[in-house]
Coordinates of C-alpha atoms in Angstrom, one line a residue:
L1 CA 122.6 174.6 41.1
P2 CA 120.5 171.5 41.2
G3 CA 118.0 171.1 44.1
R4 CA 115.5 168.6 45.5
N5 CA 113.0 169.5 42.7
T6 CA 115.5 169.3 39.8
L7 CA 114.4 167.0 37.0
W8 CA 117.4 164.9 35.9
H9 CA 117.5 162.8 32.7
T10 CA 118.8 159.4 32.1
S11 CA 118.7 156.8 29.3
N12 CA 119.0 153.9 31.7
P13 CA 116.7 154.2 34.7
E14 CA 117.3 150.8 36.3
L15 CA 120.1 150.6 38.9
S16 CA 121.4 147.1 39.7
P17 CA 124.8 145.5 40.4
G18 CA 126.9 145.9 37.3
N19 CA 124.4 148.2 35.8
P20 CA 125.2 151.9 36.7
V21 CA 122.9 154.8 36.1
T22 CA 124.0 158.2 35.0
L23 CA 121.8 161.2 35.6
R24 CA 122.3 164.5 33.7
W25 CA 121.1 168.0 34.1
D26 CA 121.9 171.2 32.2
N27 CA 121.2 174.4 34.2
G28 CA 120.7 176.4 31.0
A29 CA 123.5 178.8 32.0
G30 CA 126.6 176.9 30.9
L31 CA 126.9 174.2 33.6
L32 CA 126.4 170.5 32.9
F33 CA 125.9 168.2 35.9
E34 CA 126.3 164.4 35.8
R35 CA 125.9 161.9 38.6
T36 CA 126.7 158.2 38.1
Y37 CA 125.5 155.7 40.6
S38 CA 127.0 152.2 40.8
L39 CA 125.7 149.5 43.1
D40 CA 127.3 146.2 44.3
E41 CA 125.6 143.1 45.7
N42 CA 125.9 144.3 49.3
F43 CA 124.4 147.8 48.9
M44 CA 127.6 149.9 48.7
I45 CA 126.8 152.7 46.3
A46 CA 129.5 154.6 44.5
V47 CA 128.5 158.2 43.5
R48 CA 130.6 160.0 41.0
Q49 CA 129.6 163.6 40.4
Q50 CA 131.1 165.6 37.5
V51 CA 130.5 169.2 36.5
T52 CA 131.5 170.7 33.1
N53 CA 131.9 174.5 33.0
Q54 CA 130.9 176.0 29.7
T55 CA 130.6 179.6 31.1
G56 CA 133.1 182.4 30.8
P57 CA 134.5 182.6 34.4
A58 CA 135.9 180.0 36.7
I59 CA 133.5 178.6 39.3
T60 CA 134.0 176.9 42.6
L61 CA 131.7 174.0 43.8
Y62 CA 131.7 172.1 47.1
P63 CA 131.0 168.3 47.1
Y64 CA 128.7 167.3 50.0
G65 CA 126.4 164.5 51.2
L66 CA 123.7 164.1 53.8
I67 CA 121.5 161.5 55.5
S68 CA 118.3 162.7 57.0
R69 CA 115.9 160.9 59.3
T70 CA 112.5 162.3 60.3
G71 CA 111.0 161.1 63.6
T72 CA 112.7 159.5 66.6
P73 CA 112.7 155.7 66.1
E74 CA 112.0 153.2 68.9
V75 CA 115.3 151.9 70.1
S76 CA 116.2 148.7 71.9
G77 CA 117.6 150.6 74.9
F78 CA 120.5 148.2 75.6
V79 CA 123.4 149.8 77.3
I80 CA 125.8 147.8 75.2
L81 CA 124.2 148.6 71.9
H82 CA 124.4 152.0 70.2
E83 CA 121.6 153.2 68.0
G84 CA 121.7 156.8 66.6
A85 CA 124.4 158.8 64.8
L86 CA 128.0 157.8 64.7
G87 CA 131.2 158.3 62.7
V88 CA 134.9 158.1 62.7
F89 CA 136.8 161.4 62.6
N90 CA 140.6 161.4 62.5
G91 CA 140.6 157.8 63.6
E92 CA 138.4 158.3 66.6
L93 CA 134.9 156.8 67.0
V94 CA 132.1 159.2 67.9
E95 CA 128.7 157.9 69.0
E96 CA 125.6 160.1 69.7
D97 CA 122.2 158.7 70.7
Y98 CA 119.0 160.5 69.8
E99 CA 118.7 162.2 73.2
D100 CA 122.3 163.5 73.0
I101 CA 121.7 164.9 69.5
Q102 CA 118.5 166.7 70.7
E103 CA 120.4 168.3 73.5
A104 CA 123.4 169.4 71.5
H105 CA 121.4 170.5 68.4
S106 CA 124.6 170.7 66.2
Q107 CA 128.1 169.1 66.5
K108 CA 130.9 169.8 64.2
Y109 CA 134.0 167.7 63.2
E110 CA 136.9 167.9 60.8
S111 CA 138.7 164.9 59.5
T112 CA 140.8 163.5 56.6
G113 CA 139.5 160.0 56.0
G114 CA 136.7 158.5 58.0
W115 CA 132.9 158.3 57.6
L116 CA 129.6 159.1 59.3
G117 CA 126.1 157.8 59.4
I118 CA 123.0 156.6 61.3
T119 CA 122.7 153.1 62.7
D120 CA 119.9 150.9 64.0
K121 CA 120.5 147.5 65.7
Y122 CA 121.3 145.6 62.6
W123 CA 121.4 148.2 59.8
L124 CA 123.7 151.1 58.8
T125 CA 123.4 154.0 56.5
A126 CA 126.8 155.7 56.1
L127 CA 128.4 158.4 54.1
I128 CA 131.9 157.7 53.0
P129 CA 133.8 160.7 51.6
D130 CA 136.9 160.5 49.6
Q131 CA 139.4 159.0 52.1
E132 CA 142.3 161.2 50.8
R133 CA 140.6 164.5 51.1
P134 CA 139.6 166.6 54.2
F135 CA 136.0 167.2 55.0
K136 CA 133.8 168.9 57.6
G137 CA 131.2 166.7 59.2
S138 CA 128.2 167.5 61.4
I139 CA 125.5 165.9 63.4
N140 CA 122.3 168.0 63.7
H141 CA 118.9 168.1 65.2
T142 CA 116.0 170.3 64.2
L143 CA 112.2 170.4 64.6
T144 CA 110.0 170.2 61.5
G145 CA 106.6 171.1 62.9
Q146 CA 106.3 168.6 65.8
S147 CA 108.6 166.1 64.3
D148 CA 112.3 165.6 65.2
R149 CA 114.6 165.7 62.3
Y150 CA 118.1 164.2 62.5
Q151 CA 120.8 164.8 59.9
V152 CA 124.4 163.8 59.4
D153 CA 126.3 165.5 56.6
Y154 CA 129.7 166.4 55.2
L155 CA 131.1 169.2 53.2
M156 CA 134.4 169.0 51.3
D157 CA 136.8 171.7 50.2
G158 CA 135.8 173.6 47.1
Q159 CA 137.0 172.5 43.6
Q160 CA 137.7 175.3 41.1
I161 CA 136.5 174.6 37.6
M162 CA 138.0 176.7 34.9
A163 CA 136.1 177.8 31.8
G164 CA 135.9 174.9 29.4
G165 CA 137.0 172.5 32.0
S166 CA 135.4 169.9 34.3
A167 CA 135.9 168.4 37.8
S168 CA 134.7 165.3 39.5
A169 CA 134.3 163.8 42.9
L170 CA 133.8 160.2 43.9
N171 CA 132.2 159.3 47.3
H172 CA 130.3 156.3 48.6
L173 CA 127.1 155.5 50.4
F174 CA 126.5 152.3 52.3
V175 CA 122.9 151.1 53.1
G176 CA 123.1 147.6 54.4
A177 CA 123.6 145.1 57.2
K178 CA 126.3 145.4 59.8
E179 CA 128.2 142.2 59.0
V180 CA 131.7 142.1 60.4
S181 CA 133.3 140.4 57.4
L182 CA 131.5 142.7 55.0
L183 CA 132.5 145.9 56.8
E184 CA 136.1 144.7 57.1
S185 CA 136.3 143.9 53.4
Y186 CA 135.1 147.4 52.5
S187 CA 137.7 148.8 54.9
E188 CA 140.4 147.0 52.9
S189 CA 139.1 147.4 49.4
L190 CA 138.0 151.1 49.7
K191 CA 140.6 152.0 52.4
I192 CA 137.8 153.2 54.7
T193 CA 139.2 154.2 58.1
S194 CA 137.8 151.9 60.9
F195 CA 134.6 151.0 59.1
N196 CA 134.1 147.9 61.3
L197 CA 133.6 150.3 64.3
A198 CA 130.0 150.7 63.0
I199 CA 129.4 147.6 65.1
D200 CA 129.3 148.4 68.8
W201 CA 132.0 146.3 70.4
G202 CA 131.6 148.0 73.8
Y203 CA 134.2 149.5 76.1
L204 CA 136.2 146.3 76.1
R205 CA 136.7 146.3 72.3
F206 CA 140.3 145.2 72.7
L207 CA 138.9 142.0 74.1
T208 CA 135.5 141.5 72.4
Q209 CA 136.7 142.1 68.9
P210 CA 139.4 139.4 68.8
L211 CA 137.2 137.1 70.8
F212 CA 134.5 137.4 68.1
H213 CA 137.0 136.4 65.4
V214 CA 138.1 133.4 67.5
L215 CA 134.5 132.2 67.9
T216 CA 133.9 132.7 64.2
W217 CA 137.0 130.7 63.3
L218 CA 135.9 127.9 65.7
N219 CA 132.4 127.8 64.2
A220 CA 133.8 127.5 60.7
L221 CA 136.0 124.7 61.9
V222 CA 133.4 122.6 63.8
G223 CA 130.1 124.1 62.8
N224 CA 129.0 125.0 66.3
F225 CA 129.4 128.3 68.2
G226 CA 128.6 126.5 71.4
V227 CA 131.9 124.7 71.4

């Protein structure tokens, strides 16, 4: 299987909106791997992986994804602002700050639909598995020498690929700003469960979220949030 040192090949090395990149690797033993990355203007990346089985027996492969962060960043420390790992599993929001992750070491979740990632004050990196398929997610902490290492990842059920056949998986990766309208548009277009909860609305979400939309509407009407 391909690893971190695998040399992939492509005829088009420049990834940009409307200009996808396909990477290919032949393992020399009958398996051909392809990964196609597509990027939009707001840094949502679609990742389609396909494997063709040219061996004799059937094989089973497991789609996965991970985000890794080395070192503990300096956070704002506001009670009303979450910075760290987060995700939505079976419709429920989970938030873990860096101290919580260090204490727990590893936390496991199972879900169909949802997402998981790591957030800063303004920015989000999030893995978005196929929303129709179950996955197992985890939030982990390890030590690499003296450095803290944080990781969120998911593993999906295995896909059996018969001899002479192929299988594919389409998942997404978001690496961008936490803008309400943008996250809500992705929730609608990609059917992502509660993607706008990447923004910390606080314990009074039932009040702060609609209030935000009212203020945004008033600003668009009169050009002044102060009103």
